Coordinates of C-alpha atoms in Angstrom, one line a residue:
M1 CA -52.4 -88.0 -8.5
R2 CA -53.9 -91.2 -9.7
L3 CA -52.8 -93.9 -11.8
R4 CA -56.4 -94.3 -13.0
A5 CA -57.0 -90.5 -14.2
L6 CA -55.0 -91.2 -17.0
L7 CA -57.6 -94.1 -17.9
E8 CA -60.5 -91.2 -17.8
N9 CA -59.2 -88.9 -19.4
D10 CA -60.6 -89.8 -23.8
A11 CA -57.7 -87.4 -25.4
L12 CA -54.6 -89.1 -23.9
G13 CA -55.1 -92.3 -26.2
L14 CA -54.4 -94.7 -22.8
R15 CA -55.2 -98.4 -22.5
L16 CA -55.2 -100.4 -19.6
L17 CA -53.2 -104.1 -20.8
G18 CA -52.2 -105.3 -17.1
G19 CA -52.6 -104.5 -13.4
D20 CA -56.7 -103.2 -13.2
E21 CA -55.8 -103.7 -9.4
E22 CA -53.3 -101.5 -9.1
L23 CA -54.7 -98.4 -10.2
D24 CA -54.4 -96.3 -7.4
R25 CA -51.3 -96.1 -7.2
S26 CA -49.6 -92.5 -6.7
V27 CA -47.9 -90.8 -8.9
R28 CA -45.5 -87.9 -8.6
G29 CA -44.1 -87.0 -11.9
V30 CA -43.3 -88.0 -15.0
M31 CA -40.4 -89.5 -17.1
T32 CA -39.4 -90.1 -21.1
T33 CA -36.5 -92.5 -21.5
D34 CA -36.0 -95.0 -24.1
L35 CA -32.5 -96.3 -21.8
R36 CA -31.8 -99.9 -21.0
D37 CA -31.3 -98.8 -17.2
P38 CA -32.8 -95.0 -16.2
S39 CA -32.5 -96.3 -12.3
R40 CA -30.3 -93.1 -12.1
Y41 CA -33.2 -91.1 -13.3
L42 CA -36.3 -92.7 -11.5
T43 CA -36.6 -91.4 -7.1
G44 CA -40.4 -93.2 -6.8
G45 CA -44.0 -92.6 -7.8
E46 CA -42.9 -92.2 -12.1
L47 CA -45.4 -93.0 -15.2
V48 CA -42.0 -94.1 -17.5
L49 CA -43.1 -93.7 -20.5
T50 CA -40.5 -95.0 -23.4
G51 CA -41.1 -95.6 -27.4
L52 CA -39.4 -99.2 -26.9
A53 CA -36.1 -98.4 -28.4
W54 CA -34.3 -100.4 -25.8
R55 CA -35.8 -103.5 -27.0
R56 CA -34.2 -105.6 -28.9
D57 CA -34.8 -108.7 -28.4
A58 CA -37.2 -110.8 -26.4
A59 CA -34.8 -111.4 -23.4
D60 CA -34.8 -107.5 -22.7
S61 CA -38.5 -107.1 -21.6
E62 CA -37.8 -107.9 -18.5
P63 CA -35.1 -106.6 -17.0
F64 CA -36.0 -103.5 -18.2
V65 CA -38.8 -103.9 -15.3
R66 CA -37.7 -105.0 -13.0
I67 CA -35.3 -102.3 -13.7
L68 CA -38.5 -99.9 -13.3
A69 CA -40.4 -101.7 -10.8
G70 CA -37.4 -102.3 -8.2
A71 CA -36.9 -97.9 -8.7
G72 CA -40.9 -98.4 -7.3
V73 CA -42.7 -95.8 -10.6
A74 CA -45.6 -95.7 -10.6
G75 CA -46.4 -97.7 -14.1
L76 CA -44.9 -98.1 -17.6
A77 CA -46.7 -96.2 -20.6
A78 CA -45.6 -97.8 -23.3
G79 CA -45.6 -96.3 -27.2
E80 CA -47.0 -98.4 -30.2
A81 CA -45.5 -96.0 -33.0
E82 CA -42.1 -98.1 -33.6
L83 CA -43.3 -102.2 -33.1
G84 CA -46.6 -101.8 -33.3
D85 CA -48.6 -104.1 -31.0
I86 CA -46.7 -104.1 -27.7
P87 CA -44.9 -107.2 -27.6
D88 CA -46.2 -109.7 -25.2
D89 CA -43.1 -110.1 -23.7
L90 CA -43.8 -106.9 -22.2
V91 CA -46.8 -107.6 -21.3
E92 CA -45.9 -110.8 -19.5
A93 CA -43.3 -109.0 -17.9
C94 CA -45.0 -106.3 -16.4
R95 CA -47.2 -108.6 -14.6
H96 CA -45.0 -110.8 -13.6
H97 CA -43.4 -108.1 -11.4
R98 CA -47.2 -106.0 -10.4
L99 CA -46.2 -102.8 -12.8
P100 CA -49.4 -101.6 -14.7
L101 CA -49.0 -101.5 -18.2
F102 CA -50.6 -99.1 -20.5
A103 CA -50.4 -98.8 -25.0
V104 CA -50.2 -95.1 -26.2
N105 CA -52.0 -94.6 -28.7
E106 CA -49.2 -94.2 -32.4
T107 CA -51.4 -90.7 -32.4
V108 CA -50.7 -89.3 -29.3
A109 CA -47.6 -87.8 -28.4
F110 CA -45.6 -88.0 -25.1
A111 CA -45.7 -84.5 -24.7
T112 CA -49.6 -84.5 -24.9
I113 CA -49.5 -87.3 -21.4
T114 CA -46.1 -85.6 -19.9
E115 CA -48.2 -82.2 -20.2
Y116 CA -51.3 -83.7 -18.3
V117 CA -49.0 -85.2 -15.3
V118 CA -47.1 -82.4 -15.0
R119 CA -50.5 -80.0 -14.2
Q120 CA -52.3 -82.6 -12.1
V121 CA -49.1 -83.6 -9.9
S122 CA -48.6 -80.2 -9.7
G123 CA -52.7 -79.3 -8.5
E124 CA -53.1 -76.4 -10.1
R125 CA -50.5 -74.7 -8.0
A126 CA -49.1 -72.6 -10.4
G127 CA -52.0 -71.7 -12.9
D128 CA -50.3 -68.7 -15.1
L129 CA -47.6 -72.2 -15.9
A130 CA -50.3 -73.8 -16.4
A131 CA -52.1 -71.2 -18.4
V132 CA -48.4 -71.1 -20.7
V133 CA -48.9 -75.4 -21.5
D134 CA -52.5 -74.8 -21.8
R135 CA -51.7 -72.8 -24.9
H136 CA -48.0 -74.1 -25.9
R137 CA -48.9 -77.7 -26.3
R138 CA -46.3 -77.9 -29.2
L139 CA -43.4 -77.0 -27.2
M140 CA -42.8 -80.4 -26.2
T141 CA -43.0 -81.9 -29.5
S142 CA -40.2 -83.3 -31.4
G143 CA -39.1 -81.3 -35.2
P144 CA -39.0 -78.4 -36.6
T145 CA -42.1 -76.7 -35.3
G146 CA -42.0 -77.8 -32.2
G147 CA -39.5 -74.9 -31.2
G148 CA -38.1 -76.8 -28.0
P149 CA -37.0 -75.3 -25.2
E150 CA -36.8 -72.1 -26.6
V151 CA -41.2 -71.6 -26.9
V152 CA -41.1 -72.4 -23.3
L153 CA -37.9 -70.1 -22.4
D154 CA -39.8 -67.0 -24.7
L155 CA -43.2 -67.4 -22.6
L156 CA -41.4 -66.9 -19.4
G157 CA -40.0 -63.6 -20.4
S158 CA -43.5 -63.1 -22.7
D159 CA -46.2 -63.9 -20.2
L160 CA -44.2 -63.7 -16.9
D161 CA -41.4 -61.0 -17.5
L162 CA -38.1 -63.2 -16.7
H163 CA -35.3 -64.2 -18.8
A164 CA -34.0 -67.7 -18.5
W165 CA -31.4 -69.5 -20.7
V166 CA -30.3 -73.3 -20.5
L167 CA -26.9 -74.4 -20.2
S168 CA -25.0 -77.1 -20.1
P169 CA -22.6 -78.1 -16.9
T170 CA -19.9 -76.4 -18.4
G171 CA -22.0 -73.7 -19.2
R172 CA -22.6 -74.1 -23.5
Q173 CA -26.0 -72.2 -23.9
I174 CA -28.4 -75.0 -25.4
A175 CA -31.9 -72.6 -26.1
G176 CA -32.1 -69.1 -24.4
A177 CA -34.7 -66.1 -24.9
G178 CA -33.5 -62.9 -26.7
A179 CA -30.2 -61.7 -26.0
P180 CA -27.2 -64.4 -25.1
L181 CA -25.0 -65.3 -22.4
S182 CA -21.3 -64.5 -22.7
A183 CA -19.5 -67.2 -23.3
A184 CA -18.0 -66.2 -20.1
A185 CA -21.3 -65.1 -18.0
G186 CA -22.4 -69.5 -19.1
A187 CA -19.2 -70.5 -17.5
E188 CA -19.1 -68.4 -14.8
L189 CA -23.3 -69.5 -13.8
A190 CA -22.3 -73.1 -14.4
G191 CA -19.0 -73.5 -12.5
L192 CA -21.4 -71.4 -8.9
H193 CA -24.4 -74.3 -9.9
L194 CA -22.1 -77.1 -9.8
A195 CA -20.4 -75.7 -7.1
A196 CA -23.4 -75.5 -5.0
V197 CA -24.7 -78.5 -5.9
R198 CA -21.2 -80.6 -4.9
S199 CA -22.1 -78.5 -1.9
G200 CA -25.7 -79.9 -0.7
R201 CA -27.2 -77.0 -1.5
R202 CA -31.1 -76.3 -2.2
A203 CA -32.2 -75.6 -5.6
P204 CA -32.6 -73.1 -6.9
H205 CA -29.2 -71.7 -6.1
R206 CA -28.7 -68.2 -6.0
A207 CA -25.9 -66.3 -8.8
A208 CA -25.3 -62.9 -8.4
L209 CA -22.8 -62.0 -11.8
G210 CA -21.9 -58.6 -13.1
G211 CA -24.6 -56.8 -10.8
T212 CA -26.9 -58.8 -12.3
T213 CA -28.8 -61.5 -10.4
Y214 CA -29.4 -64.7 -11.2
S215 CA -31.5 -68.1 -9.8
L216 CA -29.9 -71.4 -10.9
F217 CA -33.1 -74.5 -10.6
P218 CA -31.7 -78.1 -11.3
I219 CA -32.7 -79.6 -15.1
R220 CA -33.7 -83.3 -13.6
N221 CA -36.3 -86.8 -14.5
N222 CA -37.4 -86.6 -11.2
G223 CA -38.7 -82.7 -12.2
R224 CA -38.2 -81.1 -9.3
G225 CA -35.7 -78.9 -8.3
G226 CA -34.8 -79.4 -4.8
A227 CA -32.1 -81.9 -2.9
V228 CA -30.7 -85.0 -4.5
P229 CA -32.9 -88.1 -3.6
P230 CA -30.5 -89.6 -0.8
A231 CA -31.0 -92.6 -2.7
R232 CA -28.4 -90.5 -6.6
D233 CA -25.1 -90.2 -5.6
V234 CA -24.8 -86.5 -6.6
R235 CA -21.2 -87.5 -8.2
E236 CA -23.1 -89.2 -10.9
S237 CA -25.4 -87.0 -12.7
V238 CA -24.0 -83.4 -11.5
L239 CA -21.6 -82.9 -14.3
S240 CA -24.5 -84.0 -17.1
D241 CA -27.4 -81.9 -15.9
W242 CA -28.5 -78.9 -17.7
L243 CA -29.3 -76.0 -15.4
L244 CA -32.3 -74.1 -16.2
A245 CA -30.0 -69.8 -15.5
V246 CA -33.3 -67.4 -14.7
E247 CA -32.2 -63.6 -14.4
A248 CA -34.4 -63.0 -11.3
D249 CA -33.9 -62.8 -7.5
A250 CA -36.1 -66.1 -6.7
S251 CA -34.7 -66.5 -3.0
D252 CA -38.2 -64.6 -2.1
W253 CA -40.8 -66.5 -4.3
P254 CA -43.7 -67.6 -3.4
A255 CA -44.3 -71.1 -3.2
A256 CA -46.0 -71.4 -7.1
R257 CA -43.6 -69.5 -8.1
L258 CA -41.5 -71.6 -7.5
D259 CA -43.4 -74.5 -8.1
L260 CA -44.0 -72.9 -11.6
L261 CA -39.8 -72.6 -12.5
Q262 CA -39.8 -76.2 -11.4
G263 CA -42.8 -77.6 -13.5
V264 CA -40.8 -75.8 -16.6
T265 CA -38.0 -77.8 -15.6
Q266 CA -39.4 -80.8 -15.9
L267 CA -40.9 -80.1 -19.5
I268 CA -37.6 -79.6 -20.5
A269 CA -36.1 -82.1 -18.9
V270 CA -38.2 -84.4 -22.3
E271 CA -35.6 -82.6 -25.0
R272 CA -33.3 -83.2 -22.7
D273 CA -34.3 -87.7 -22.7
R274 CA -34.5 -86.6 -26.3
R275 CA -30.9 -85.8 -26.9
D276 CA -30.3 -88.8 -24.9
A277 CA -32.0 -91.2 -27.0
A278 CA -30.8 -89.4 -30.2
R279 CA -27.1 -90.4 -28.8
T280 CA -28.2 -94.4 -28.2
V281 CA -26.9 -95.3 -32.1
R282 CA -23.6 -93.2 -31.5
R283 CA -23.3 -94.5 -29.1
R284 CA -23.5 -98.3 -29.1
L285 CA -21.5 -97.6 -33.5
A286 CA -18.8 -96.5 -30.3
Q287 CA -18.9 -99.0 -28.8
E288 CA -18.7 -101.2 -31.4
V289 CA -16.1 -100.0 -33.6
L290 CA -13.9 -99.9 -29.4
E291 CA -14.9 -104.2 -28.9
L292 CA -13.1 -104.6 -32.4
V293 CA -10.2 -102.1 -31.5
Q294 CA -9.3 -103.4 -28.4
A295 CA -9.8 -107.2 -29.0
G296 CA -7.4 -106.8 -31.9
A297 CA -10.1 -107.4 -34.5
A298 CA -9.3 -107.5 -38.8
P299 CA -8.6 -103.9 -40.6
A300 CA -11.1 -105.0 -42.5
E301 CA -13.9 -105.6 -40.1
I302 CA -12.5 -102.9 -38.6
A303 CA -13.3 -100.6 -41.5
A304 CA -16.5 -102.4 -42.3
R305 CA -18.2 -101.2 -38.7
L306 CA -16.3 -97.1 -39.6
R307 CA -18.3 -97.9 -43.3
V308 CA -21.5 -98.1 -41.4
A309 CA -20.6 -95.2 -38.3
T310 CA -19.9 -92.6 -41.0
P311 CA -22.9 -91.8 -42.8
V312 CA -24.1 -91.7 -38.9
L313 CA -21.6 -89.4 -37.7
L314 CA -21.2 -87.0 -41.6
P315 CA -24.1 -87.2 -42.8
G316 CA -23.8 -86.8 -46.6
L317 CA -20.1 -87.3 -46.8
G318 CA -18.8 -89.5 -50.2
T319 CA -15.3 -90.5 -48.4
A320 CA -14.2 -92.0 -45.5
P321 CA -12.9 -88.9 -43.1
H322 CA -9.4 -89.3 -40.9
W323 CA -10.2 -90.1 -37.4
Q324 CA -9.0 -88.9 -34.1
V325 CA -9.3 -90.8 -30.9
V326 CA -10.2 -89.1 -27.4
V327 CA -9.7 -90.8 -23.8
A328 CA -11.1 -89.2 -21.0
R329 CA -11.2 -90.9 -16.7
V330 CA -13.5 -89.6 -14.1
E331 CA -12.1 -90.9 -11.0
W332 CA -13.1 -90.4 -7.1
D333 CA -11.2 -89.9 -3.9
E334 CA -11.1 -93.9 -2.8
D335 CA -13.0 -92.6 0.3
G336 CA -16.6 -92.7 -0.2
G337 CA -15.9 -91.8 -3.7
S338 CA -15.1 -96.2 -5.1
G339 CA -18.6 -96.2 -5.7
V340 CA -20.2 -94.2 -8.4
P341 CA -18.8 -95.4 -11.6
G342 CA -16.8 -92.8 -13.8
G343 CA -17.5 -94.6 -17.1
P344 CA -20.7 -93.0 -17.2
V345 CA -19.5 -89.1 -15.7
A346 CA -16.3 -89.4 -18.8
Q347 CA -18.8 -90.6 -21.3
A348 CA -21.0 -88.0 -21.0
L349 CA -19.0 -85.6 -20.1
L350 CA -16.9 -86.1 -23.2
E351 CA -20.3 -85.9 -25.2
E352 CA -19.9 -82.1 -24.3
I353 CA -16.1 -81.3 -24.2
L354 CA -15.4 -82.2 -27.9
V355 CA -18.8 -79.4 -28.8
D356 CA -17.7 -76.3 -30.1
P357 CA -18.4 -74.6 -27.1
A358 CA -20.0 -71.3 -29.6
V359 CA -22.3 -73.9 -30.9
T360 CA -25.2 -73.8 -29.1
G361 CA -29.0 -76.3 -29.6
P362 CA -29.0 -79.4 -27.5
D363 CA -27.9 -81.6 -31.1
S364 CA -24.4 -79.8 -32.0
A365 CA -22.8 -83.5 -30.6
D366 CA -24.3 -85.4 -33.5
R367 CA -20.9 -85.8 -34.6
I368 CA -20.1 -87.3 -32.4
A369 CA -19.8 -91.1 -30.7
V370 CA -18.8 -91.7 -27.2
A371 CA -18.2 -95.6 -25.6
H372 CA -17.2 -96.5 -22.7
T373 CA -15.6 -99.2 -20.9
G374 CA -14.7 -98.7 -17.0
D375 CA -14.0 -95.7 -16.0
E376 CA -12.9 -94.6 -19.0
A377 CA -14.8 -93.6 -22.2
V378 CA -13.4 -93.6 -25.7
A379 CA -14.5 -90.7 -28.2
L380 CA -14.5 -90.8 -32.4
V381 CA -14.6 -88.0 -33.2
P382 CA -14.2 -88.3 -38.0
L383 CA -12.1 -85.5 -39.3
P384 CA -13.7 -84.4 -42.4
A385 CA -11.2 -83.6 -45.6
A386 CA -11.0 -80.2 -46.6
S387 CA -12.5 -80.6 -50.0
D388 CA -15.8 -81.8 -48.2
R389 CA -16.2 -78.7 -46.0
P390 CA -18.5 -75.9 -47.1
D391 CA -16.9 -72.5 -48.7
G392 CA -15.7 -70.5 -46.3
E393 CA -15.2 -72.3 -43.4
A394 CA -12.0 -73.6 -43.8
A395 CA -11.0 -70.5 -42.9
A396 CA -12.8 -69.4 -40.8
D397 CA -12.1 -72.6 -38.5
G398 CA -8.0 -72.5 -39.1
D399 CA -6.6 -74.9 -41.6
S400 CA -3.8 -74.7 -39.8
G401 CA -5.1 -77.1 -36.6
A402 CA -4.9 -80.1 -39.8
E403 CA -3.1 -82.5 -39.1
D404 CA -2.1 -82.9 -42.9
P405 CA -3.4 -80.6 -45.8
G406 CA -6.4 -83.0 -47.3
E407 CA -8.8 -83.1 -43.7
G408 CA -10.3 -80.8 -41.1
P409 CA -9.1 -78.8 -38.4
A410 CA -7.8 -80.9 -35.6
L411 CA -7.9 -81.3 -31.8
H412 CA -5.8 -80.3 -29.3
A413 CA -6.2 -81.3 -26.5
D414 CA -5.4 -78.0 -24.2
A415 CA -8.1 -75.9 -26.8
L416 CA -10.0 -78.8 -25.2
L417 CA -10.5 -77.8 -22.0
A418 CA -9.4 -74.2 -21.8
A419 CA -12.8 -73.6 -22.1
V420 CA -14.2 -75.4 -19.7
R421 CA -11.8 -75.8 -17.0
A422 CA -13.8 -74.0 -14.3
P423 CA -17.6 -75.4 -14.4
L424 CA -15.5 -78.6 -14.8
S425 CA -13.6 -78.5 -11.8
A426 CA -16.3 -77.1 -10.0
G427 CA -18.7 -80.3 -10.6
L428 CA -15.5 -82.2 -9.5
G429 CA -15.4 -80.9 -6.3
D430 CA -12.4 -81.6 -4.0
D431 CA -13.0 -85.3 -4.4
G432 CA -12.6 -85.3 -8.4
R433 CA -10.3 -85.7 -11.2
L434 CA -11.1 -85.4 -15.4
T435 CA -7.8 -86.3 -17.0
L436 CA -7.5 -86.9 -21.1
G437 CA -5.3 -87.4 -23.9
V438 CA -5.8 -87.3 -27.8
S439 CA -4.4 -89.3 -30.8
A440 CA -3.2 -87.5 -33.9
S441 CA -5.4 -88.0 -36.6
V442 CA -5.3 -91.6 -38.6
H443 CA -7.0 -92.7 -42.0
S444 CA -7.7 -95.5 -42.3
A445 CA -9.3 -98.7 -40.1
E446 CA -5.3 -99.8 -39.7
G447 CA -4.0 -96.8 -37.4
L448 CA -6.9 -96.1 -34.7
R449 CA -5.4 -99.2 -33.0
G450 CA -2.4 -97.2 -31.9
A451 CA -4.2 -93.7 -32.0
L452 CA -6.6 -95.5 -29.0
E453 CA -3.2 -96.2 -27.1
E454 CA -2.1 -93.4 -28.2
A455 CA -4.3 -91.7 -26.5
R456 CA -4.1 -93.1 -23.7
H457 CA -0.7 -92.6 -23.0
A458 CA -1.0 -88.8 -23.5
R459 CA -3.9 -89.7 -20.9
R460 CA -1.5 -91.0 -18.7
V461 CA 0.5 -88.1 -18.9
A462 CA -2.5 -85.9 -17.9
A463 CA -2.8 -87.6 -14.7
A464 CA 0.4 -87.0 -13.2
R465 CA 0.3 -83.7 -13.8
P466 CA -1.2 -81.7 -10.8
G467 CA -5.3 -80.8 -11.1
R468 CA -8.8 -81.3 -10.8
V469 CA -9.1 -81.1 -15.3
C470 CA -5.5 -81.9 -16.9
A471 CA -4.9 -83.4 -20.8
A472 CA -2.3 -83.9 -22.7
G473 CA -2.0 -84.2 -26.6
H474 CA 0.2 -86.5 -28.5
H475 CA 2.8 -83.9 -30.2
E476 CA 3.8 -84.1 -26.1
L477 CA 4.7 -88.2 -26.3
A478 CA 7.6 -87.2 -29.0
S479 CA 9.1 -84.4 -26.5
H480 CA 10.9 -84.1 -23.0
V481 CA 7.3 -83.5 -21.4
L482 CA 6.6 -87.3 -22.3
L483 CA 9.8 -87.9 -19.0
L484 CA 9.1 -85.5 -17.1
P485 CA 6.0 -86.3 -15.1
F486 CA 7.2 -89.6 -14.4
V487 CA 9.9 -88.0 -12.8
P488 CA 9.7 -89.1 -8.7
D489 CA 9.2 -85.9 -6.8
D490 CA 12.3 -86.1 -4.0
V491 CA 14.1 -86.5 -7.7
R492 CA 13.1 -83.1 -9.3
R493 CA 13.0 -80.8 -5.6
A494 CA 16.8 -82.2 -5.1
F495 CA 17.9 -81.3 -8.9
T496 CA 16.0 -77.9 -9.5
A497 CA 17.0 -77.0 -6.5
R498 CA 21.0 -77.6 -7.1
L499 CA 20.9 -75.7 -10.2
L500 CA 18.3 -73.1 -9.8
D501 CA 18.2 -72.1 -5.8
P502 CA 21.7 -70.0 -6.3
L503 CA 20.0 -67.9 -8.9
R504 CA 16.8 -67.0 -7.3
E505 CA 18.5 -66.2 -4.7
Y506 CA 20.5 -64.6 -5.9
D507 CA 17.9 -62.2 -7.9
R508 CA 16.2 -62.1 -4.3
R509 CA 19.3 -60.1 -2.9
H510 CA 20.8 -58.4 -6.0
R511 CA 17.2 -58.2 -8.5
A512 CA 19.5 -59.2 -10.8
E513 CA 16.4 -60.7 -12.9
L514 CA 19.5 -64.2 -13.5
I515 CA 16.3 -66.6 -13.4
P516 CA 14.6 -64.3 -16.6
T517 CA 17.4 -64.1 -18.2
L518 CA 18.5 -67.9 -17.8
E519 CA 14.6 -68.3 -19.6
A520 CA 15.0 -65.7 -22.3
F521 CA 19.0 -67.0 -23.4
L522 CA 17.3 -70.9 -23.8
D523 CA 14.8 -70.1 -25.6
C524 CA 16.3 -68.0 -27.8
D525 CA 18.7 -70.9 -28.1
G526 CA 21.8 -69.5 -27.1
S527 CA 22.3 -66.4 -29.0
W528 CA 23.8 -63.5 -28.1
T529 CA 21.9 -60.7 -30.4
R530 CA 18.5 -61.7 -30.1
C531 CA 18.2 -62.8 -26.3
A532 CA 19.9 -59.7 -25.6
A533 CA 17.2 -57.4 -28.0
R534 CA 14.1 -59.7 -26.1
L535 CA 15.3 -58.0 -23.1
H536 CA 16.2 -54.7 -23.9
L537 CA 19.5 -55.4 -22.5
H538 CA 23.6 -54.7 -24.6
V539 CA 24.9 -57.4 -25.3
N540 CA 27.6 -57.1 -23.2
T541 CA 25.5 -56.8 -20.6
L542 CA 24.0 -59.7 -21.3
R543 CA 26.9 -61.0 -21.5
Y544 CA 27.9 -60.1 -17.4
R545 CA 24.7 -61.8 -16.5
V546 CA 25.6 -65.2 -18.2
G547 CA 28.6 -65.1 -16.7
R548 CA 26.8 -65.2 -13.3
I549 CA 24.6 -67.6 -13.9
E550 CA 27.7 -70.0 -14.8
Q551 CA 30.2 -68.1 -12.0
L552 CA 27.2 -68.7 -9.2
T553 CA 26.7 -72.8 -10.1
G554 CA 30.0 -73.6 -11.3
R555 CA 28.1 -74.4 -15.3
D556 CA 29.3 -73.4 -18.7
L557 CA 26.6 -72.0 -20.9
A558 CA 28.7 -72.7 -23.7
R559 CA 27.8 -76.2 -23.5
L560 CA 25.2 -78.3 -24.2
E561 CA 25.2 -80.5 -22.1
D562 CA 24.4 -77.8 -19.1
K563 CA 22.3 -76.3 -21.6
L564 CA 20.2 -78.9 -21.6
D565 CA 20.4 -79.1 -17.2
F566 CA 18.9 -75.7 -17.5
F567 CA 16.6 -76.0 -20.0
L568 CA 15.4 -79.4 -17.8
A569 CA 15.2 -77.4 -13.7
L570 CA 13.2 -75.1 -15.1
R571 CA 10.5 -77.3 -16.8
M572 CA 9.7 -78.9 -13.5
S573 CA 10.3 -76.2 -11.8

């Protein structure tokens, strides 16, 4: 379709503010954004819709328009609901860059324009999708009356007999029609999808799971489900894009049916844009607090910022919460990945990882504020006091995880990645790593600087471990665990070989189970009775085995130093 077709439809409520000579430009898609730099989501030919939330003052218009023009968008449509009349500085910037500019009447929803463009661009080839969208314009409506992605998924089921779910990159269900997918199924489908995307295969991706075939479609702002545009490195978005899982085999679908699903993904992408726009304020708050903490600002100044953040992150609370800091870093191997910024990727990942995996819906991260600086993302996580939680929530959450009896359950590094390690590893592929560190909770602004350093130190401990996805917590910084990752590999191998190789060789030849016996003996703090009971042995048999260990190694397990050496050797092996 051409840009001028937008002016010919009175229902769209568009006024042309500039660019008369450019109205024959082709429109190949539509994107809604209030990001200051949306270039990573643009492939050219889009009509960009914006509510102008990115604009703080007149100086912001020129760089925003320059980015759009450089990306080759077809035109810009700005809503009048936020500022009233479109600012003159935006009109002038569009004139300078020869970018057609439309004003959108405040009574017209962006969803109406999106819906119209999607139908026109598809060329009416998917008649069933057009019928669905025509009858259910409420799909794209914000707020409780709109229904969000669930509406279109319900219609896919009722009108087209397709069961479908919208999943996050970790496999968490954001929307679905009918019976929900299990957490394990969602994580596995997300992992298969991410692996296919990293391999460069063209969507939709076919996946077989538990005897059921699924087709996986990426949900991207360019509205097309095909291969990633060559101008955009897949690593920039693979770990933040949603996906649409459809219970069907799309490999033999006609082109019209594929267009149908690809059109649906673009409609759902509008919900994703709305979610991202809602996070802008929380990200800004986190960035301001992080900058103050890193600059060594006075605690009173940091506390004032926290008082601003608390009502946004925990509306309705009358008391300041405790806080935890989580630091994450995404790094790519030097050969080919150095140009991919890790900070924004880590930011999007933290915003997803810190959501309770049992919670569904796109707004479940509304209490998480994440900033990024360089290749590092930093999350400021509030922990409401136990007295502020609804009755019964403490029992459900398990107060045993709290740092003290007065606060809510704290985050633990080992639990954060348990459910998402597999899909994230698939998305990171063979050239990426995610490392994460978690601080202890702090009760005031004075403790935030220490919490940030603690989280960063824990992340460095995680980075010293093998594996694509690793985490460490503050509790590991006060034990031997802090030291072990930094022991050189050659020293580690020599130390463990000297103590444990004689026992392994003896076990191999005689099946004597000396290594398991040693582990149990140390775990029981050298108690003969408890260790014998655990191993279901007579105490005399246990004494014989321990004597054989001492004979083979020349050590004495009655001595603290030798016990410690064995303990460290087992941990390093």
